[in-house]
């Protein structure tokens, strides 16, 4: 398994590249990178082509995955990573989940290990799946990519993806502040 940090969004609501926002002298992308390293994973960073120069200031070029799938939204970055490493599973984090707790990530990994056979492993509150922090299996991504390439699906919502495939959902504990939204 590898870690993937999603930084390739348009940041329309934030007004600036969220992955490059600073917190205590580190970019949000660097903070998320360290969280995945602390979990023992090698990490890749998903960006779009306009971000290459900026992100090369913080990450090795070999660790950057440039969007090359025409699907909109976060699936673009996830499936671009999958195309480069089609046999790998991914723990995917959004660059703005800077409050993500190591224990939350470990619980997800443990669920993945003991509950085999699912395509995706994510947290869920009362109403919605929380796609990032999530584990996306190679098998699930192969099925997903095939579905979209064969034009069998036009809905790119993450909620729709999880409802359409075999998804293992973990309830979010009330005291867990990992999913605080910084989309401002």
XYZ file of C-alpha atoms in Angstrom:
184
model
C 0.000 0.000 0.000
C 1.061 3.533 -0.779
C -0.189 6.853 0.514
C -1.715 9.411 -1.843
C -2.269 13.070 -0.997
C -4.841 14.799 -3.185
C -3.682 18.343 -3.997
C -4.896 18.729 -7.579
C -8.238 20.369 -6.913
C -9.133 23.808 -8.149
C -9.480 25.230 -4.605
C -12.343 27.466 -5.737
C -13.805 27.850 -2.247
C -10.404 28.329 -0.590
C -9.224 30.821 -3.203
C -5.684 29.471 -3.046
C -3.880 26.132 -3.426
C -4.787 24.378 -0.181
C -1.833 21.999 -0.373
C 0.534 24.980 -0.209
C -1.160 26.735 2.715
C 1.166 27.020 5.712
C 0.710 25.727 9.241
C 3.639 26.141 11.657
C 6.086 26.639 8.764
C 4.993 23.532 6.821
C 2.667 23.279 3.849
C -0.528 21.342 4.363
C 0.741 18.822 1.791
C 3.931 18.323 3.834
C 1.885 17.837 7.007
C -0.206 15.164 5.297
C 2.922 13.578 3.841
C 4.379 13.176 7.337
C 1.168 11.592 8.616
C 1.368 8.914 5.911
C 5.097 8.379 6.533
C 4.318 7.962 10.254
C 1.974 5.159 9.213
C 4.863 3.465 7.382
C 3.737 4.239 3.839
C 5.652 5.595 0.868
C 3.812 8.641 -0.427
C 2.827 10.156 -3.761
C 1.253 13.570 -4.264
C -1.529 14.046 -6.809
C -1.464 17.413 -8.593
C -2.602 18.944 -11.857
C -0.181 20.126 -14.553
C -0.353 23.782 -13.480
C 1.054 22.900 -10.042
C 4.264 21.099 -11.071
C 6.696 23.963 -10.528
C 5.293 24.912 -7.128
C 5.199 21.356 -5.779
C 8.711 20.531 -6.980
C 9.850 23.014 -4.310
C 8.556 20.609 -1.639
C 8.548 17.101 -3.132
C 10.767 15.033 -5.411
C 9.517 14.982 -9.000
C 9.269 11.170 -8.797
C 6.733 11.545 -5.962
C 4.387 13.758 -7.974
C 1.565 12.203 -9.969
C 0.162 14.527 -12.606
C -3.530 14.170 -13.448
C -3.912 12.329 -16.758
C -7.491 11.072 -16.554
C -10.342 13.156 -17.970
C -12.783 12.257 -15.194
C -13.722 15.325 -13.100
C -13.233 15.816 -9.376
C -11.097 13.849 -6.955
C -11.483 10.660 -8.983
C -9.137 12.262 -11.517
C -6.222 12.200 -9.084
C -7.035 8.788 -7.632
C -7.421 7.089 -11.021
C -4.307 8.842 -12.387
C -2.335 7.322 -9.499
C -3.955 3.957 -10.120
C -2.937 4.029 -13.783
C 0.711 4.508 -12.750
C 0.549 1.782 -10.079
C -2.298 -0.522 -11.176
C -1.504 -3.309 -8.716
C -1.301 -1.148 -5.616
C -3.754 -0.226 -2.927
C -3.884 3.399 -1.795
C -4.581 5.179 1.443
C -5.924 8.481 0.146
C -5.904 11.723 2.130
C -7.078 15.152 1.080
C -4.454 17.833 1.635
C -6.807 19.825 3.862
C -7.383 17.161 6.537
C -4.564 18.538 8.665
C -6.305 17.445 11.885
C -6.293 13.787 10.782
C -5.278 11.638 13.741
C -2.811 8.768 13.397
C -5.202 6.570 15.402
C -7.980 7.214 12.854
C -5.651 6.157 10.047
C -4.527 3.070 11.984
C -8.140 2.053 12.593
C -8.776 2.256 8.849
C -5.709 0.097 8.133
C -6.846 -2.467 10.710
C -10.326 -2.604 9.174
C -8.732 -3.202 5.778
C -6.636 -6.080 7.169
C -9.437 -7.916 8.955
C -12.350 -7.264 6.563
C -11.139 -8.585 3.238
C -12.931 -8.410 -0.070
C -14.173 -4.839 -0.173
C -13.366 -2.367 -2.948
C -13.181 0.692 -0.703
C -12.761 1.344 3.018
C -13.953 4.717 4.290
C -15.425 6.467 7.280
C -19.065 7.498 7.351
C -21.081 9.852 9.513
C -24.874 9.639 9.847
C -25.441 10.900 6.299
C -22.322 10.779 4.154
C -19.210 8.829 3.411
C -15.957 10.648 4.172
C -13.825 9.660 1.156
C -10.492 11.036 2.380
C -9.144 9.251 4.680
C -9.970 6.130 2.701
C -8.408 2.977 1.327
C -8.963 2.358 -2.363
C -8.032 -1.159 -3.440
C -6.443 -2.008 -6.767
C -9.375 -4.321 -7.501
C -11.938 -1.617 -6.745
C -10.061 0.962 -8.797
C -9.747 -1.465 -11.728
C -13.528 -1.945 -11.704
C -14.124 1.778 -11.312
C -11.784 2.744 -14.134
C -13.339 0.143 -16.427
C -16.834 1.418 -15.626
C -15.942 4.987 -16.566
C -13.803 4.110 -19.593
C -16.618 1.992 -21.011
C -19.023 4.918 -20.468
C -21.209 2.730 -18.259
C -21.401 5.537 -15.734
C -21.567 9.321 -15.871
C -21.979 10.106 -12.158
C -18.588 11.027 -10.676
C -19.762 11.700 -7.119
C -17.726 9.943 -4.459
C -20.970 9.132 -2.611
C -22.287 7.418 -5.753
C -19.042 5.446 -6.146
C -19.266 4.090 -2.606
C -22.952 3.239 -2.998
C -22.261 1.470 -6.321
C -19.343 -0.705 -5.231
C -18.550 -2.914 -2.269
C -17.658 -0.359 0.414
C -16.726 -1.024 4.020
C -17.933 1.954 6.090
C -16.591 2.714 9.559
C -18.719 4.963 11.775
C -16.915 8.141 12.823
C -16.494 8.340 16.582
C -18.051 11.473 18.104
C -14.782 12.492 19.739
C -12.752 12.137 16.516
C -11.842 15.587 15.165
C -9.970 14.155 12.170
C -12.520 15.245 9.591
C -12.637 18.959 10.349
C -13.417 20.812 7.117
C -10.998 23.554 6.081
C -12.816 24.272 2.777
C -13.021 27.991 3.464
